[in-house]
Structures are given as C-alpha cells and as structure tokens.
mmCIF file of C-alpha atoms in Angstrom:
data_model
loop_
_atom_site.group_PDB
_atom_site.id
_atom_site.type_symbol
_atom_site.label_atom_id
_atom_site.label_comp_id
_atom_site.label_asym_id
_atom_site.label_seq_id
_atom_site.Cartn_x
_atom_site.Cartn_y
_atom_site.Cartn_z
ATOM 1 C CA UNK P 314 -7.251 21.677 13.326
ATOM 2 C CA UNK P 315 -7.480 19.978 9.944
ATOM 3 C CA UNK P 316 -8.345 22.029 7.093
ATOM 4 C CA UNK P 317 -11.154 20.796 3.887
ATOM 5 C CA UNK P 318 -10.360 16.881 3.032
ATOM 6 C CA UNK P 319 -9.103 17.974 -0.548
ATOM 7 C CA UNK P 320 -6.133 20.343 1.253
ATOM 8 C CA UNK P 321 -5.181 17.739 3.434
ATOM 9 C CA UNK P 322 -4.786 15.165 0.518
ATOM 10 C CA UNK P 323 -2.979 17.456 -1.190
ATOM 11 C CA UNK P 324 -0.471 18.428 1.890
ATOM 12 C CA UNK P 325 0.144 14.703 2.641
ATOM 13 C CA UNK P 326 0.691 13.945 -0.900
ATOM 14 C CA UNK P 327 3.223 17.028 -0.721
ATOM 15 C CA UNK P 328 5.022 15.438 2.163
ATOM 16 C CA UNK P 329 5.342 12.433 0.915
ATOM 17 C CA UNK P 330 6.754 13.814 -2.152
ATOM 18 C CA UNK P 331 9.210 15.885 -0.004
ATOM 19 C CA UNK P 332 9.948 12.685 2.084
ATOM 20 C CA UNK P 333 10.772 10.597 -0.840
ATOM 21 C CA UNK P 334 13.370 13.290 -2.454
ATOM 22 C CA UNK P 335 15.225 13.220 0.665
ATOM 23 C CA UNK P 336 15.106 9.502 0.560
ATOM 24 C CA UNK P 337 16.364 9.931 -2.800
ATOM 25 C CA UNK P 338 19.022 12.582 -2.100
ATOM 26 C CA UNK P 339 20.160 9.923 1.004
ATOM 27 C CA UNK P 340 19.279 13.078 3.261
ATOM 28 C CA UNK P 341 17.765 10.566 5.818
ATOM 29 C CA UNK P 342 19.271 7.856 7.966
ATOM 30 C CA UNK P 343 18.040 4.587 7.313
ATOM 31 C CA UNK P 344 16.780 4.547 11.067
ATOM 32 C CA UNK P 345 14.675 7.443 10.358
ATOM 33 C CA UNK P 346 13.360 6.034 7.369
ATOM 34 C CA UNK P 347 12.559 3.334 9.320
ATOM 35 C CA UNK P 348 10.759 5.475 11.986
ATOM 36 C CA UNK P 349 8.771 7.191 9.198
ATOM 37 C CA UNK P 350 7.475 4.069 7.580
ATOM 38 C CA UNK P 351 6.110 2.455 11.040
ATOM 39 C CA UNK P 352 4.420 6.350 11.374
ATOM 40 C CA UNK P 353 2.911 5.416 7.789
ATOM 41 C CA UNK P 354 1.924 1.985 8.717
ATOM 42 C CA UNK P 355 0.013 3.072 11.577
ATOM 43 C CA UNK P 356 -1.776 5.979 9.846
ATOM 44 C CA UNK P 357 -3.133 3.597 6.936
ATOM 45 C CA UNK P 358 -4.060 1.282 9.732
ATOM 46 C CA UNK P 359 -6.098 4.081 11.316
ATOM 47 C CA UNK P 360 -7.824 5.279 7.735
ATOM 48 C CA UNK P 361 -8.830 1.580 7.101
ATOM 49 C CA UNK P 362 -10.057 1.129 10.451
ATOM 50 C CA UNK P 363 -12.119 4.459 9.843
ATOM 51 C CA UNK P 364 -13.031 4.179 6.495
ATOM 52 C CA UNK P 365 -14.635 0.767 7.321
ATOM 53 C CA UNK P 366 -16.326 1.609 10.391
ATOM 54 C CA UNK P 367 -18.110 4.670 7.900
ATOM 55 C CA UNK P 368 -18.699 1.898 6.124
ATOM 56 C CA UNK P 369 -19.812 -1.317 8.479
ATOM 57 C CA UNK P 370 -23.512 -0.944 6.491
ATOM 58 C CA UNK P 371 -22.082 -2.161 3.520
ATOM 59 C CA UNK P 372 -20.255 -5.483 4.352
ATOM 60 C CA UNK P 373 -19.443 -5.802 0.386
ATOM 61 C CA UNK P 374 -17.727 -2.214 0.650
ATOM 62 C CA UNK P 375 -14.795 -4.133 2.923
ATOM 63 C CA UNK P 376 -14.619 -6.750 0.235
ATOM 64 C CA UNK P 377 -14.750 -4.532 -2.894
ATOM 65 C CA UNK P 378 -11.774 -2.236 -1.158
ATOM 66 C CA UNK P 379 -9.907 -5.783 -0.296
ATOM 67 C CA UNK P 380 -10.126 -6.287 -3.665
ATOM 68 C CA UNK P 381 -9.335 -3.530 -5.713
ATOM 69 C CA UNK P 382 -6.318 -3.294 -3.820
ATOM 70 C CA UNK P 383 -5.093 -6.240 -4.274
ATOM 71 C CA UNK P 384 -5.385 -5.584 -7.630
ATOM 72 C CA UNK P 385 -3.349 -2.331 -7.834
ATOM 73 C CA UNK P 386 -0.541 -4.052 -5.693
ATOM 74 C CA UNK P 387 -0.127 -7.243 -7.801
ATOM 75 C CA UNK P 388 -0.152 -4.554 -11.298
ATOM 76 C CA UNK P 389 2.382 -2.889 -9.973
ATOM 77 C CA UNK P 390 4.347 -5.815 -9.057
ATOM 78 C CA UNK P 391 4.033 -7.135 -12.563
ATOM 79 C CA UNK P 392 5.295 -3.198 -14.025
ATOM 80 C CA UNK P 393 8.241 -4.015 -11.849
ATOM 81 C CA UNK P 394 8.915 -7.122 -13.062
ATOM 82 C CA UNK P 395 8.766 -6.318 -16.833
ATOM 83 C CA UNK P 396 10.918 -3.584 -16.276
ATOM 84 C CA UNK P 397 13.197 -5.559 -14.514
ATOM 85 C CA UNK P 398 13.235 -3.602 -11.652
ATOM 86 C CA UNK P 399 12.839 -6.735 -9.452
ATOM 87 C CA UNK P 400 14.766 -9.725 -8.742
ATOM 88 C CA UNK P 401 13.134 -12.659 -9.785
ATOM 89 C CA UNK P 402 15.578 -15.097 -8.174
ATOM 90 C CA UNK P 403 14.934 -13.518 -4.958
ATOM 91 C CA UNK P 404 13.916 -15.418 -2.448
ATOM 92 C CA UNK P 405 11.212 -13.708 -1.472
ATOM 93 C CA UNK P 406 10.472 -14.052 -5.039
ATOM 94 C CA UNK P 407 10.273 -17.791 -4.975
ATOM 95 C CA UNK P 408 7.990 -16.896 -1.682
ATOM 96 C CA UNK P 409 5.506 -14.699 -3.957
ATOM 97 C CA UNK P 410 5.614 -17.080 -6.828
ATOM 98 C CA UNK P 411 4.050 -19.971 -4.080
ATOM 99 C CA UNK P 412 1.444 -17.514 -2.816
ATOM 100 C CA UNK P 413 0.735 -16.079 -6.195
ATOM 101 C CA UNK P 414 -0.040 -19.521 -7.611
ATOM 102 C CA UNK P 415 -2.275 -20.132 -4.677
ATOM 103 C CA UNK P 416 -4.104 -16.934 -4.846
ATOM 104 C CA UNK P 417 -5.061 -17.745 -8.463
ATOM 105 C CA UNK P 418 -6.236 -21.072 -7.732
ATOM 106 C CA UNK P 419 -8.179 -19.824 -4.767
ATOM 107 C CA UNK P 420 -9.980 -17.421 -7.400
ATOM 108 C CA UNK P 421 -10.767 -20.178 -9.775
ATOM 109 C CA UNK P 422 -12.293 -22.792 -7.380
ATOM 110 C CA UNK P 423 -15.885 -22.203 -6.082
ATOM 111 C CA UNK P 424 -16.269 -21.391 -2.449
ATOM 112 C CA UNK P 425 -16.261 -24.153 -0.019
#
C-alpha cells in the first residue's frame, strides 16, 4: 500500500541515493545496472503517461512539461560541458551539435 505522496518522494529519492553509492562504490554489476535503469525507464514512462492523462484538460500542460524539461536537460548538458565533464569530440557529440543547431532554428522560425 503506498503511504502520503510526500513519503514516497522522499523513499524513492532515498533509493536512488542508495542505488547511486553502490554504483559509485562498483557494488553492482554493470548487468544489473542495466536491469535497474530499464526498471527506471519504465516507471517515468508510467508517471508521464499518468501525469498527462490527470492532465488531458489542459492540452498546454503536455507542452509546458515538454518544455521545461527540455530545458533542464540541455542546462545540465551545458554544466557538463563547462566543466569539462564531457567529451566534446565525441561522436555523439558531433550528433548533439547537428540536433542542437536544428532545435534552435526550429525555435526561431514561425510555425508552418
């Protein structure tokens, strides 16, 4: 049974927390890691899919959300970057650079 929606944020955010130290101590296998992240990726899956079928009377909600995450991902990627904490002859660096650009000109050109 779950408990009050503040307790369970805070035990999941303990987990996690728990989760990554072993990560960081190297107590889990790689596999496992891999396990947990698909568990992860299914969960958020199932909150989005809730929290927008709470919302479905507010179609700008879905947007708004879209939004403001991408936001918070593409800050964080740039706090990575100026710490150097990324490779920026990566690949998949050169692949993010591309869609990057694009996004931004997406932004700036009216709808249509």
């Amino acid at each position: 049974m779950l408990n009050s929606p503040d307790a369970n944020v805070r035990a999941m955010r303990a987990l996690c927390d728990e989760i990554s130290a072993a990560i960081a101590r190297r107590d889990l296998p790689v596999e496992r890691v891999t396990d947990l992240k698909r568990a992860v990726d299914e969960t958020r899956m199932r909150l989005w899919a809730s929290m927008e079928a709470a919302k479905s009377d507010d179609p700008s909600w879905v947007q708004e959300f879209w939004l403001h995450r991408a936001a918070e991902v593409c800050q964080s990627m740039v706090e990575h970057l100026e710490r150097g904490e990324l490779d920026r002859g990566s690949p998949r660096a050169g692949a993010l650079r591309a869609i990057a650009a694009r996004l931004a000109t997406s932004l700036a050109s009216p709808p249509g």
